[in-house]
Amino acid sequence: MRWSETFIPTLREMPAEAETISHQLLLRAGYIRQVAAGIYSYLPLAQRSVLKISQIIREEMNRIGGQEFFLPVLHPRELWEESGRWEIMGDNMFRLKDRAGRDMCLGMTHEEVITDIARHELRSYKQLPQTWYQIQTKFRDEARPKGGLLRVRQFTMKDAYSFHTSWESLDETYQQQYRAYSRIYDRCGLRYIAVKADTGAMGGKDSHEFSALIDVGEDLIVHCEHCGYGANREMAISRAPVVDDQPAPDRPEKFPTPGIRTIAALETFPGGAEAHRQIKTLVYMVDEQPVLVCVRGDHTVNEAALARLFGAEARFYPAHPGQIVAAMGANAGSLGPVGVSGLRIVVDEALRGRKNMTTGANEDDFHIRGVVVDRDFKGEYQQVRLVEEGDFCINCGKPIRMWKGLEVGQIFKLGVRYSQTMKATVLNEKGEAVPMIMGCYGIGVERILAAAIEQNHDENGMILPVSIAPFSVIVNVVNMGDPESVRAAERITTALEAAGIDVLLDDRDERPGVKFKDNDLIGIPLRVTLGPKKLKEGKAEIYIRAKRESVDVALDEVAARVQAALESSTPQTKE
Ligand code: ATP
Ligand code: MG
């Protein structure tokens, strides 16, 4: 294709509204334009890239036996009523009415629609397993759309659903999907980590999230490079570094701390203690009963861990000031576990074996020091704190690392969550009607593009992986006034196109500086430059964007060298 005939509206200036690098570059490089908050038009470059990503996903889904569907975006209310999600989805769901006044919505996901097909069409265990997928537009009225394509209100998702009669069969498909997802991100050139995800209120069994590692990621991911352990911070557990405690006195000692209400204030108070030598005590109401939760002074309670501990059915919340005083006889800031009886006490694992600690005395303006855990109070040990930088891996003991990530995909063992409520049954071998066991598997297509840009750019623009770049090569004619350059460029373009390579011929009659700047900005991995000087020696220049390296190559070798360079820089799967 010729640049002069292609719509690539690059911008000189940094768009003021752009919040993240990928957002800025997608606008500047003429990939996207905003229509309204979180709603974008994809111009030709973005569309080419999105189609390439979709094709990689399609190939990997087909390879594991996925069958491609195309389901509607418009859904009737009744289906979502059946699953109970018409209510649950709340403001995130775009709702509308048809001309007869019937409630409809725009699909944010397709469990309801796919389960409806399955229950009408699948009759017998003999027809299972099935894996059905689509690559479709999804609508979500996100509270805070942001970051260009990172979080939008209309986006493309590959969503797959599998149907089984046994958990073993689901496990097998789940593993296949897991590997297919890994191959997809590898092939797209993304740096990512797969982590166990919280199944939350969905009540499903296993779930994994795949997170692209980017600075503007919303999730904190705990990862051990040594053994591969990975989890979202809410799910993660770890070992805290051992603290050297001073020997404790025989008995704990109460001491006055007038006005001291925080860990930080007690740190600097004469006779106080450093944060990691304090016990922070919090009161939660669990089904209206007070429960004490103790963590180290410098640690933070992980409420997701508490939710798992108390159980999906439990209603819990931080106790109100009145409830705290009623349960403990003192206000928050002066609480501690010593001398408490009749209450459930949850003690974080990092407090195990600790001596000579300081904590609240359950009397305003007093604390206790010299506290020995298990001597002066007892509780049930659980890991209920958030993992911190500097902790060690729970599996192998090596140091863990924390990354910022953004979810680019999630896979989920749904079990019978939808088949039960929507009565999607098949006959098993004994002729009994049993609900189908389901899995679901989603990937955000544009998010892969945006995350790839976040990961691969420099001050001049994007540097896209070959596999997802809109074009693999730019052929740049430095001087369009030189017929020989033009002829050579056209010959090379034709040869590369004949080899199946996506080539963009930059045939604009512009200053070379402008052209090179644009070429860099749009992130095409290779550039072939035809300038009059090198042409006289029978040569062209090949420039590798990611390495910022260039070589001069004889004209008749250009096509072969470009092909070789593309092959060696195409991201590979790790398997
Ligand atoms: P998030 O936690 O980021 O809101 P989610 O868990 O709600 O995502 P899923 O329902 O698991 O998302 O959807 C599958 C995939 O679709 C996500 O992994 C993500 O890649 C993509 N996705 C979800 N919401 C958006 C959005 N608003 N904009 C772009 N992509 C999205
Ligand atoms: Mg998700």
PDB file of C-alpha atoms and ligand atoms in Angstrom, residues 140 209 407 409-410, ligand 2:
ATOM      1  CA  ARG A 140     -19.750  -1.862  29.395  1.00  0.00           C
ATOM      2  CA  GLU A 209      -5.948 -13.869  35.179  1.00  0.00           C
ATOM      3  CA  GLU A 407      -5.666  -7.842  33.085  1.00  0.00           C
ATOM      4  CA  GLY A 409      -7.515 -12.071  29.863  1.00  0.00           C
ATOM      5  CA  GLN A 410      -9.224 -14.289  32.369  1.00  0.00           C
TER       6      GLN A 410
HETATM    7 MG    MG B   2     -11.715 -10.400  34.559  1.00  0.00          MG
END
